[in-house]
Short mmCIF file of C-alpha atoms and ligand atoms in Angstrom, two decimals:
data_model
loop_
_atom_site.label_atom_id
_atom_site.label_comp_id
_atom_site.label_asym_id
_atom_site.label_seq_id
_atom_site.Cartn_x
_atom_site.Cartn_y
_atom_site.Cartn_z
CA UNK A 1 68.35 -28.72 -87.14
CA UNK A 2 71.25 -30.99 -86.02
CA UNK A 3 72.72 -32.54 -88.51
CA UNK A 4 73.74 -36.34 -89.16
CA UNK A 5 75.87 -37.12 -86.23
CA UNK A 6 79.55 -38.15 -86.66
CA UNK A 7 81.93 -38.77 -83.94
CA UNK A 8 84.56 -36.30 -85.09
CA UNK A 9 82.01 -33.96 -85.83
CA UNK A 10 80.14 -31.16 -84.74
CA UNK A 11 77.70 -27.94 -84.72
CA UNK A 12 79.23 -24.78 -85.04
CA UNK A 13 77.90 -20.97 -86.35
CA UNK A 14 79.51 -19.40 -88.84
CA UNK A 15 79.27 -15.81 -90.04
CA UNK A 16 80.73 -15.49 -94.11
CA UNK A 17 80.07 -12.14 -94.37
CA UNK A 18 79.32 -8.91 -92.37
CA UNK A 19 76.03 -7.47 -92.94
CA UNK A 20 73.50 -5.63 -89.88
CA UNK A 21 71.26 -9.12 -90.39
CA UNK A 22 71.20 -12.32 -87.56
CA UNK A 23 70.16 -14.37 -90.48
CA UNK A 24 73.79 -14.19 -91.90
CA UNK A 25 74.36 -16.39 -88.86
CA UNK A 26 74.07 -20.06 -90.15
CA UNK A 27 74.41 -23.27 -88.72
CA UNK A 28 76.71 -25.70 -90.13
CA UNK A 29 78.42 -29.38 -89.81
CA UNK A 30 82.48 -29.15 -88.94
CA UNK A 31 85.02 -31.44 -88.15
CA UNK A 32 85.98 -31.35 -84.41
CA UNK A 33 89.19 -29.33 -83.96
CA UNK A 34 92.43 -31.11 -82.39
CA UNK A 35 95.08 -29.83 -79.54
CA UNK A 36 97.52 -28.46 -80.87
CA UNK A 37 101.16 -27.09 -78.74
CA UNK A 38 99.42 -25.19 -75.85
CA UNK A 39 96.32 -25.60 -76.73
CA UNK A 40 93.06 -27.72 -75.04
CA UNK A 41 90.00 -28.67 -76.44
CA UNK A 42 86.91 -27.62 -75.05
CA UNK A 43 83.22 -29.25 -75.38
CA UNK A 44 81.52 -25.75 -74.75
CA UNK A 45 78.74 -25.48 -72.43
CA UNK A 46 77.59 -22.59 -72.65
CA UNK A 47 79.15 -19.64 -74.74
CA UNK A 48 77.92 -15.78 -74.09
CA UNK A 49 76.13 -13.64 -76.60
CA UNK A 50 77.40 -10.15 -76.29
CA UNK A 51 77.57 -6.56 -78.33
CA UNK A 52 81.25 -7.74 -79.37
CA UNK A 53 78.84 -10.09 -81.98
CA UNK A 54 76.60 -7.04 -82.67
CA UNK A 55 79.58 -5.17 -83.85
CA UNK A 56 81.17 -8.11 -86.01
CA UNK A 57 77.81 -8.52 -87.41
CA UNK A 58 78.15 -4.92 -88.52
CA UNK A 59 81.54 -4.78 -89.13
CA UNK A 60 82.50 -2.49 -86.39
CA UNK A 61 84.35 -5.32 -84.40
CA UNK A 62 87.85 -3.02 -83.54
CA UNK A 63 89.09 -7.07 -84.16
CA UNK A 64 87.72 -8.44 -86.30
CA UNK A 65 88.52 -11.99 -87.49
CA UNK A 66 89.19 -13.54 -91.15
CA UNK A 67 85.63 -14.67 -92.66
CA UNK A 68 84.51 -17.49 -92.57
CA UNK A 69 84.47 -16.91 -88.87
CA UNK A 70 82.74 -18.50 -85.54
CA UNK A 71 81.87 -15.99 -83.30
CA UNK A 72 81.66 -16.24 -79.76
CA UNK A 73 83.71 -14.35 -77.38
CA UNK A 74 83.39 -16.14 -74.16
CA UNK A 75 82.77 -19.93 -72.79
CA UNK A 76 82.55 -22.26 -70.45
CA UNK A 77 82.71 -26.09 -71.00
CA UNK A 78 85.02 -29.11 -70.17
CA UNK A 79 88.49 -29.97 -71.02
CA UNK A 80 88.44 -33.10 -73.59
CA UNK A 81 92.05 -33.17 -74.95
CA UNK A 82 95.20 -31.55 -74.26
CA UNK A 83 97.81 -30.33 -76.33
CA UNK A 84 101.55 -30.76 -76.03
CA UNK A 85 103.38 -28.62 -73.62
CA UNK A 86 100.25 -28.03 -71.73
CA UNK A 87 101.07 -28.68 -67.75
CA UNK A 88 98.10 -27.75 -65.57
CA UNK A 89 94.94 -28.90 -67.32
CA UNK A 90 93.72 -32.39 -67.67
CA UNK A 91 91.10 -33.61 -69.83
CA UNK A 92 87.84 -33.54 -67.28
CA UNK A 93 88.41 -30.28 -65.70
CA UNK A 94 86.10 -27.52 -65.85
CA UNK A 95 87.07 -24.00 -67.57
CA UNK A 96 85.97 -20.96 -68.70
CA UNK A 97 87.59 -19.09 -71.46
CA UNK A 98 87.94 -16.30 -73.43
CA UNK A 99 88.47 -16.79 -77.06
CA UNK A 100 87.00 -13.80 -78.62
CA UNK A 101 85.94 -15.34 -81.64
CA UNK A 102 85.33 -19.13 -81.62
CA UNK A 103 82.92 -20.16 -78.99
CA UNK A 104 79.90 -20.62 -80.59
CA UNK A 105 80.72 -23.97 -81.59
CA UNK A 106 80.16 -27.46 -79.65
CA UNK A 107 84.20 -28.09 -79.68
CA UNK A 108 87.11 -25.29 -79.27
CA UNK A 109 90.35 -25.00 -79.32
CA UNK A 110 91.52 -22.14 -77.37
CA UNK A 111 95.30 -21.43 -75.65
CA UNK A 112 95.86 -23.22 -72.59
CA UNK A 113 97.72 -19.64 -71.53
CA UNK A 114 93.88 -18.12 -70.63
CA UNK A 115 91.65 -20.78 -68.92
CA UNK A 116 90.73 -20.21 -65.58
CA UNK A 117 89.07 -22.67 -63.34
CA UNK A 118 85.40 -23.19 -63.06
CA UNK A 119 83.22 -25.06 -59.60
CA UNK A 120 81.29 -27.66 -60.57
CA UNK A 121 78.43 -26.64 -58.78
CA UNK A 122 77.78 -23.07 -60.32
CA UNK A 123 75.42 -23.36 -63.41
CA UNK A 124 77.27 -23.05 -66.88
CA UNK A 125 74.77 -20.02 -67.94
CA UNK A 126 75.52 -18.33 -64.92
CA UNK A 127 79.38 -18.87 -64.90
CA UNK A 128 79.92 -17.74 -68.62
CA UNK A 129 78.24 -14.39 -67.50
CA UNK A 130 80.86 -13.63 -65.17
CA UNK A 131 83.68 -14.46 -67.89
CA UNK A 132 84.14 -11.73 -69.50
CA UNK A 133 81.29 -8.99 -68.59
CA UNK A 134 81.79 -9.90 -65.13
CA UNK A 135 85.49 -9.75 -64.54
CA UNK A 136 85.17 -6.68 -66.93
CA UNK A 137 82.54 -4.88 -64.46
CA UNK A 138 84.92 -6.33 -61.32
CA UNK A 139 87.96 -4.96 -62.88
CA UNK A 140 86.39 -1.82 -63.58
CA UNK A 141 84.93 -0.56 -60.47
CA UNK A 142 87.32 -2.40 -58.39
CA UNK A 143 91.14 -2.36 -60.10
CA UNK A 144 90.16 1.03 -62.04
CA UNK A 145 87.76 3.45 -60.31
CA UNK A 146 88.51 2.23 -57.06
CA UNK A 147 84.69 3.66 -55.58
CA UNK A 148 84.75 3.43 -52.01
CA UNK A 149 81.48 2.30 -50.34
CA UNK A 150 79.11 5.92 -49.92
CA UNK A 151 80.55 6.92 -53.39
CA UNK A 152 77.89 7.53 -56.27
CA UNK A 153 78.88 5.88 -59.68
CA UNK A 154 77.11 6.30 -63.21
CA UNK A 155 76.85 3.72 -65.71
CA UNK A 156 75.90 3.97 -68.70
CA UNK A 157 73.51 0.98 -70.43
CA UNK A 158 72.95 -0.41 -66.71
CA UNK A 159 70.53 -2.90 -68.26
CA UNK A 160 73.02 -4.70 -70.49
CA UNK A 161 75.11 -7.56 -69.26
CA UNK A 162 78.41 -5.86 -68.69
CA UNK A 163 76.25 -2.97 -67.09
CA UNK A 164 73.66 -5.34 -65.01
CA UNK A 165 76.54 -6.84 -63.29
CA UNK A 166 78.38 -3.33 -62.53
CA UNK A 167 75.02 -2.26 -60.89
CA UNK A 168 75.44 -5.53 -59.04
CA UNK A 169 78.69 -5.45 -58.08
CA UNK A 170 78.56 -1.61 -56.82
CA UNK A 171 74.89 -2.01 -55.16
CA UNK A 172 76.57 -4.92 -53.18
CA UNK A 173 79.67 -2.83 -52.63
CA UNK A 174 77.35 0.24 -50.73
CA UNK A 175 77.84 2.78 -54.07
CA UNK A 176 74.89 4.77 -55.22
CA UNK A 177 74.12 4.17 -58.78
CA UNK A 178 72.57 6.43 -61.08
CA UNK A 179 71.93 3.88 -64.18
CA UNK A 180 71.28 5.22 -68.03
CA UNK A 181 68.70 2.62 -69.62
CA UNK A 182 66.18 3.25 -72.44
CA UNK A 183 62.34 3.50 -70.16
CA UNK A 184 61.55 0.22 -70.48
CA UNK A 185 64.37 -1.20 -68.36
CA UNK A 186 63.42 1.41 -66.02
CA UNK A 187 61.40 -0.75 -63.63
CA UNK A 188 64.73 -3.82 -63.96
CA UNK A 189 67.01 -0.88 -63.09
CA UNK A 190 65.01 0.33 -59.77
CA UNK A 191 65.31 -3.41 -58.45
CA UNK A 192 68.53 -4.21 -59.23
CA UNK A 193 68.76 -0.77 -56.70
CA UNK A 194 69.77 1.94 -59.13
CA UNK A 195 68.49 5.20 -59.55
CA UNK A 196 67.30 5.23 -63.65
CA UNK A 197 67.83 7.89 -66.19
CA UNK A 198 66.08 7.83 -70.03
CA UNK A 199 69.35 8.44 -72.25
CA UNK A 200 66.68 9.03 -74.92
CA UNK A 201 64.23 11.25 -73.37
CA UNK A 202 66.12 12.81 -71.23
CA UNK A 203 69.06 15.54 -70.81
CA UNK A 204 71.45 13.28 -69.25
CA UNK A 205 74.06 15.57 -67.82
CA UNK A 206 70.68 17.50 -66.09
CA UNK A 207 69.52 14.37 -64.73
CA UNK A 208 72.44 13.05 -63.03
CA UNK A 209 73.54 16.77 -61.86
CA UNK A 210 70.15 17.13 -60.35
CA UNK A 211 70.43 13.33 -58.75
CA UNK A 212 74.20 14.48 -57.50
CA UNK A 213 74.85 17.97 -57.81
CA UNK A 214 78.16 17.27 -56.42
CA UNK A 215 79.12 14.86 -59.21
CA UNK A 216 79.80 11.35 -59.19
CA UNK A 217 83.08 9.76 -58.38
CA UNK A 218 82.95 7.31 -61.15
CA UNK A 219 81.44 7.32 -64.98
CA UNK A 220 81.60 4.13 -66.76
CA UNK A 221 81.22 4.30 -70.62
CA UNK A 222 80.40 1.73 -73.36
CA UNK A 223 79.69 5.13 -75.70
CA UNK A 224 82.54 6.75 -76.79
CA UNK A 225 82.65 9.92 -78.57
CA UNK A 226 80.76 12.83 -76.80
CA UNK A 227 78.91 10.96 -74.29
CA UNK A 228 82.88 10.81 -73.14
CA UNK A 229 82.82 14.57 -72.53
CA UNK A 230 79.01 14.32 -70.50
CA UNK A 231 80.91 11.79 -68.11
CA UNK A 232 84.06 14.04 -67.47
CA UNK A 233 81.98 17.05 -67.15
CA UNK A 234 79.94 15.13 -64.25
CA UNK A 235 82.91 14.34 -62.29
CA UNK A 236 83.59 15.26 -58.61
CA UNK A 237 87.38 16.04 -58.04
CA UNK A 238 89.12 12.75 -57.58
CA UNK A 239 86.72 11.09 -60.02
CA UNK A 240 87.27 8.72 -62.41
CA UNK A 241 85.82 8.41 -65.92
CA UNK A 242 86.45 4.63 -67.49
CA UNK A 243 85.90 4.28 -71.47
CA UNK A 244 85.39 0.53 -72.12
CA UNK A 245 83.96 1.01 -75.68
CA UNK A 246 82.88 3.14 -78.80
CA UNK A 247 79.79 1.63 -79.32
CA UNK A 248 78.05 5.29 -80.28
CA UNK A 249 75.81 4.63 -83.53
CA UNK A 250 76.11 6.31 -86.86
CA UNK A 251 79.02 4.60 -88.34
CA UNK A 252 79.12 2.31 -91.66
CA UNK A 253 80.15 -0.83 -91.70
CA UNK A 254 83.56 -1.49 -92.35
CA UNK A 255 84.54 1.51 -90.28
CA UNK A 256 85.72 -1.02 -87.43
CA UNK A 257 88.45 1.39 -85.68
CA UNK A 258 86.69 4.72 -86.27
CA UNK A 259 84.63 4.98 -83.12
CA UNK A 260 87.86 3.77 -81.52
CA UNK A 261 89.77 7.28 -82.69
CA UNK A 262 87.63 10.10 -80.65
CA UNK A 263 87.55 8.05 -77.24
CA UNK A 264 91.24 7.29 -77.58
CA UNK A 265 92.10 11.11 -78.58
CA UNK A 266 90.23 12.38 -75.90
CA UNK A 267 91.44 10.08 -73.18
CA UNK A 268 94.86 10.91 -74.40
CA UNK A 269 93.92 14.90 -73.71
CA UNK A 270 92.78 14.26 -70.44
CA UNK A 271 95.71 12.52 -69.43
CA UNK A 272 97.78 14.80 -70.52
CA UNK A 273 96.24 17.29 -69.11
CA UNK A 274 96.14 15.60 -65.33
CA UNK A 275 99.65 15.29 -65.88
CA UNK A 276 99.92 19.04 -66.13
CA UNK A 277 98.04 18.87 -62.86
CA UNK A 278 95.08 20.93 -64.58
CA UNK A 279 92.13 18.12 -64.13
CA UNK A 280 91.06 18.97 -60.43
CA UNK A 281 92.34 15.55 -59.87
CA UNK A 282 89.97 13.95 -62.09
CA UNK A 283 91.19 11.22 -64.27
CA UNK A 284 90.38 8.94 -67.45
CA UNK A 285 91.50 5.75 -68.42
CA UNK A 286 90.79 2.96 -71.20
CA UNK A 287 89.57 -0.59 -70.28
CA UNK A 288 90.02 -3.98 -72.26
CA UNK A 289 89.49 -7.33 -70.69
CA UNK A 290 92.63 -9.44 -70.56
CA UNK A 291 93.35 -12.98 -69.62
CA UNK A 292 96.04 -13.40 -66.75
CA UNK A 293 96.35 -13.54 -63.27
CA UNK A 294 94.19 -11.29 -62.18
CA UNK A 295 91.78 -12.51 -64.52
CA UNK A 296 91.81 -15.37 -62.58
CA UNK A 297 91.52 -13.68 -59.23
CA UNK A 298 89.07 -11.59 -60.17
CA UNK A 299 86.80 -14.58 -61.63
CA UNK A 300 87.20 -16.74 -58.56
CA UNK A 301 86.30 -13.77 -56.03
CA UNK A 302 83.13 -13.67 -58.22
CA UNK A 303 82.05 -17.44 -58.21
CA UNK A 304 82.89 -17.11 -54.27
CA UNK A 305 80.09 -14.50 -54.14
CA UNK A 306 77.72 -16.66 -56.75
CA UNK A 307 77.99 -19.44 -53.97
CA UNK A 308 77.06 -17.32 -51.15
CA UNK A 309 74.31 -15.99 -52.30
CA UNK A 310 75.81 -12.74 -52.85
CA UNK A 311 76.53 -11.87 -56.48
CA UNK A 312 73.36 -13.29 -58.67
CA UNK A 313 74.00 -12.39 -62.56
CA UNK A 314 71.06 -11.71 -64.15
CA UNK A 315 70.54 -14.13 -67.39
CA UNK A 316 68.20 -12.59 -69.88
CA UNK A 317 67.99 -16.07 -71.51
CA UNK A 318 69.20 -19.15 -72.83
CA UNK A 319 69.07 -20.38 -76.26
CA UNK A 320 69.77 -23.65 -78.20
CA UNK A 321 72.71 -23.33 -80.32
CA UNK A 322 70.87 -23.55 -83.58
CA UNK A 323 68.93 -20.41 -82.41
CA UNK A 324 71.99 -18.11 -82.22
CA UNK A 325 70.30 -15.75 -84.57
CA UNK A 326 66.90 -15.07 -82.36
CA UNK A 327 69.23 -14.61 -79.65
CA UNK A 328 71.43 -12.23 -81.36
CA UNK A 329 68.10 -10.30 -82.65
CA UNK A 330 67.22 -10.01 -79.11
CA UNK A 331 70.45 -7.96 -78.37
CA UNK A 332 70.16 -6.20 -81.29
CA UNK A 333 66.35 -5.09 -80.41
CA UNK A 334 67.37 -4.08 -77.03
CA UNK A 335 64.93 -6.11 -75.05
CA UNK A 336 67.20 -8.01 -72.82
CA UNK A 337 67.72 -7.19 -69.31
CA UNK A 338 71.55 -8.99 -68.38
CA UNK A 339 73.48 -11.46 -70.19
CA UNK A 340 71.77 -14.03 -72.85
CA UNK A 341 73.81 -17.47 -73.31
CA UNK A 342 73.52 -20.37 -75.65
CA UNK A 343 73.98 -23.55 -75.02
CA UNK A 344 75.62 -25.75 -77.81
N1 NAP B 401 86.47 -3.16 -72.72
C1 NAP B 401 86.15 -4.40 -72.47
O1 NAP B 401 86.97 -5.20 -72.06
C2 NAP B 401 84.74 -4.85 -72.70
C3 NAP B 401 84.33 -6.11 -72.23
C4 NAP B 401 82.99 -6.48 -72.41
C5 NAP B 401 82.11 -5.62 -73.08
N2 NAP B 401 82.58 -4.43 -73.55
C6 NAP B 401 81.67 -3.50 -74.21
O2 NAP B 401 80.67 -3.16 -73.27
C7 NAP B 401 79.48 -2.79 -73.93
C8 NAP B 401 78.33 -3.56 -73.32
O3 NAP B 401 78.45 -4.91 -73.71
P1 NAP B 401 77.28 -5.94 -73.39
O4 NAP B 401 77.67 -7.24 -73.95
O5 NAP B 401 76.92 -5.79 -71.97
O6 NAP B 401 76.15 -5.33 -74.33
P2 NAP B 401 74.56 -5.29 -74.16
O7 NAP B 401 74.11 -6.38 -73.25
O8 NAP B 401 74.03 -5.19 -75.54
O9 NAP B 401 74.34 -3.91 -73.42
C9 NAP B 401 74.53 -2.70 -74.04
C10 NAP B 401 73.60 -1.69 -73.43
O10 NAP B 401 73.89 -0.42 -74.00
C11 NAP B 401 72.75 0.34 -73.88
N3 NAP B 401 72.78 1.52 -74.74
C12 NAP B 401 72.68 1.59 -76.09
N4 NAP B 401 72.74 2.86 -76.49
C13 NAP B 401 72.87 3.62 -75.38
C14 NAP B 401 72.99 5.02 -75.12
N5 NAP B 401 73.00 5.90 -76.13
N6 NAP B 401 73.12 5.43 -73.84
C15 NAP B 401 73.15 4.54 -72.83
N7 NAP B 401 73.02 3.21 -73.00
C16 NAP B 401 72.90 2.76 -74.25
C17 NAP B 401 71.61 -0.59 -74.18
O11 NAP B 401 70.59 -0.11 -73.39
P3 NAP B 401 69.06 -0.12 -73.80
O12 NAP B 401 68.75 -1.55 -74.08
O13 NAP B 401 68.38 0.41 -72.59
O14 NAP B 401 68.89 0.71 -75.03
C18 NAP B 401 72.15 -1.95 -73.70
O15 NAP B 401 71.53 -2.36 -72.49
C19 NAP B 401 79.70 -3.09 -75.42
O16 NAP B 401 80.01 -1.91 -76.07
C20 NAP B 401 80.88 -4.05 -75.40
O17 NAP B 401 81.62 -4.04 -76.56
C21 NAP B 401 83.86 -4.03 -73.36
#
């Protein structure tokens, strides 16, 4: 329920504690924050709901913030003050941004150092899923992995939003993709063009070899831990196997870098050993969305495709802000297909 209205005030959601329950998500009344050096205010349009909240939630964010906290890790909204020694941006111009924390709010505050430019006429759901699951598939498959159309690719979680948009992106590109989903994102997986596999059900290493006995030329992995060592092992020489989380279950909460600690120790060993020349040319590397200037790039290649009919993220759903808890319950519950957005 929205509170008494104020001008210098606003909605926000706040987490106080960590704890694996979307009801710890509250809404409250705050005052609006101000520009400081560098800094912009944003009114947020829409703000993404992603696993980075899952994990905070649990506290297994490898970040995570000071509580009270917002969460929110990516947004896109309108410029409606500027801070001093802030050159490019005007109040009125369109942005996205990547905060990490902080977007799930009507006003933010976020460094003027990471905005990128958004076109007026692409919807603000559809924009904010490219912001930071999109530019992470792009960067990905395009920057990392470098698959060459005729290549074969797996990703793992190809129904989530990082992993609808990969499926996208390489469908698009000509790449074969053999997609891990639990069954009931089977039939989403098959038209979005990739070839599904039951991580649950099935042996995952014997499905993929039997879909490309040859092995793939890419893996991309949200996992961690020993799913790392399935995605090496299915490798064709030249391959590349990109880690871009530890998101494996079985840890407590609190334990917010321990997933981190295999993936990183086992990247390290394959790196070392390529350097040693003993990995049949195969490599790994470690992935982490950053702001800059390929950011940028990267983003407006994407809305360039949006316009053209080309690139069409798939939005699971949008939600009011004072519903950020169903929303996050739907993640949670795994029965979202793409990328689910709220709109403060
Ligand atoms: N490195 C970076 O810069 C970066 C940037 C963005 C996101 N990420 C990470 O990327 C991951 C995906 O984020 P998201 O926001 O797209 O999350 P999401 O929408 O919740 O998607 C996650 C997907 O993982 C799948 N999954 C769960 N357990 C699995 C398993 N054992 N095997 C295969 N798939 C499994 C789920 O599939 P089912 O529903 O079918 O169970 C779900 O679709 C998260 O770990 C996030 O932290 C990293």
């Amino acid at each position: 329920m929205r509170a008494e209205m104020n001008t210098r005030s606003m909605d926000q959601i706040v987490l106080t504690r960590t704890g694996d329950r979307p009801d710890l998500l509250q809404l409250r009344r705050a005052v609006q924050p101000e520009a400081r050096r560098g800094q912009v205010v944003v009114r947020v349009e829409a703000a993404g709901v992603s696993f980075a909240e899952v994990q905070l939630l649990r506290g297994l964010h490898p970040f995570p913030p000071r509580m009270p906290a917002v969460p929110g890790y990516d947004l896109v909204g309108r410029i409606t003050a500027v801070g001093p020694r802030v050159d490019h941006w005007k109040p009125g111009d369109r942005v996205a941004a990547m905060p990490r924390t902080g977007a799930w709010q009507e006003y933010v505050a976020v460094p003027a150092s990471g905005l990128a430019r958004v076109p007026e006429d692409i919807p603000a759901a559809t924009a904010v899923a490219l912001v930071c699951n999109g530019v992470t598939a792009w960067q990905m498959l395009h920057r990392r992995a470098r698959v060459r159309p005729g290549g074969t690719v797996l990703v793992q979680g190809a129904g989530g939003g990082v992993g609808s948009l990969l499926t996208a992106m390489a469908v698009r590109h000509g790449i074969r993709v053999i997609g891990t989903s639990s069954p009931a994102k089977h039939d989403a997986l098959r038209a979005m063009g990739a070839e599904p596999v039951d991580y649950r059900g099935d042996d995952v290493a014997a499905a993929v070899r039997e879909l490309a006995p040859d092995g793939v030329d890419a893996v991309f992995d949200h996992l961690g831990g020993r799913s790392l060592d399935t995605g090496w092992s299915l490798l064709a020489p030249g391959g590349t196997l990109v880690s871009f989380d530890s998101s494996v279950e079985g840890y407590e909460p609190g334990q917010w870098f321990r997933p981190h600690l295999p993936a990183m120790r086992r990247v390290m060993g394959w790196k070392l050993r390529r350097m040693l020349g003993r990995t049949g040319d195969r490599r790994a590397t470690m992935y982490y969305v950053r702001p800059g200037d390929a950011y940028r790039e990267d983003l407006e290649a994407m809305f360039k495709l949006v316009r053209t009919g080309e690139l069409r993220p798939e939005i699971a759903g949008t939600y009011p802000l004072v519903k950020a808890a169903d929303a996050v319950t739907e993640l949670m519950n795994r029965r979202t297909v793409g990328k689910l957005v709220l709109l403060p």
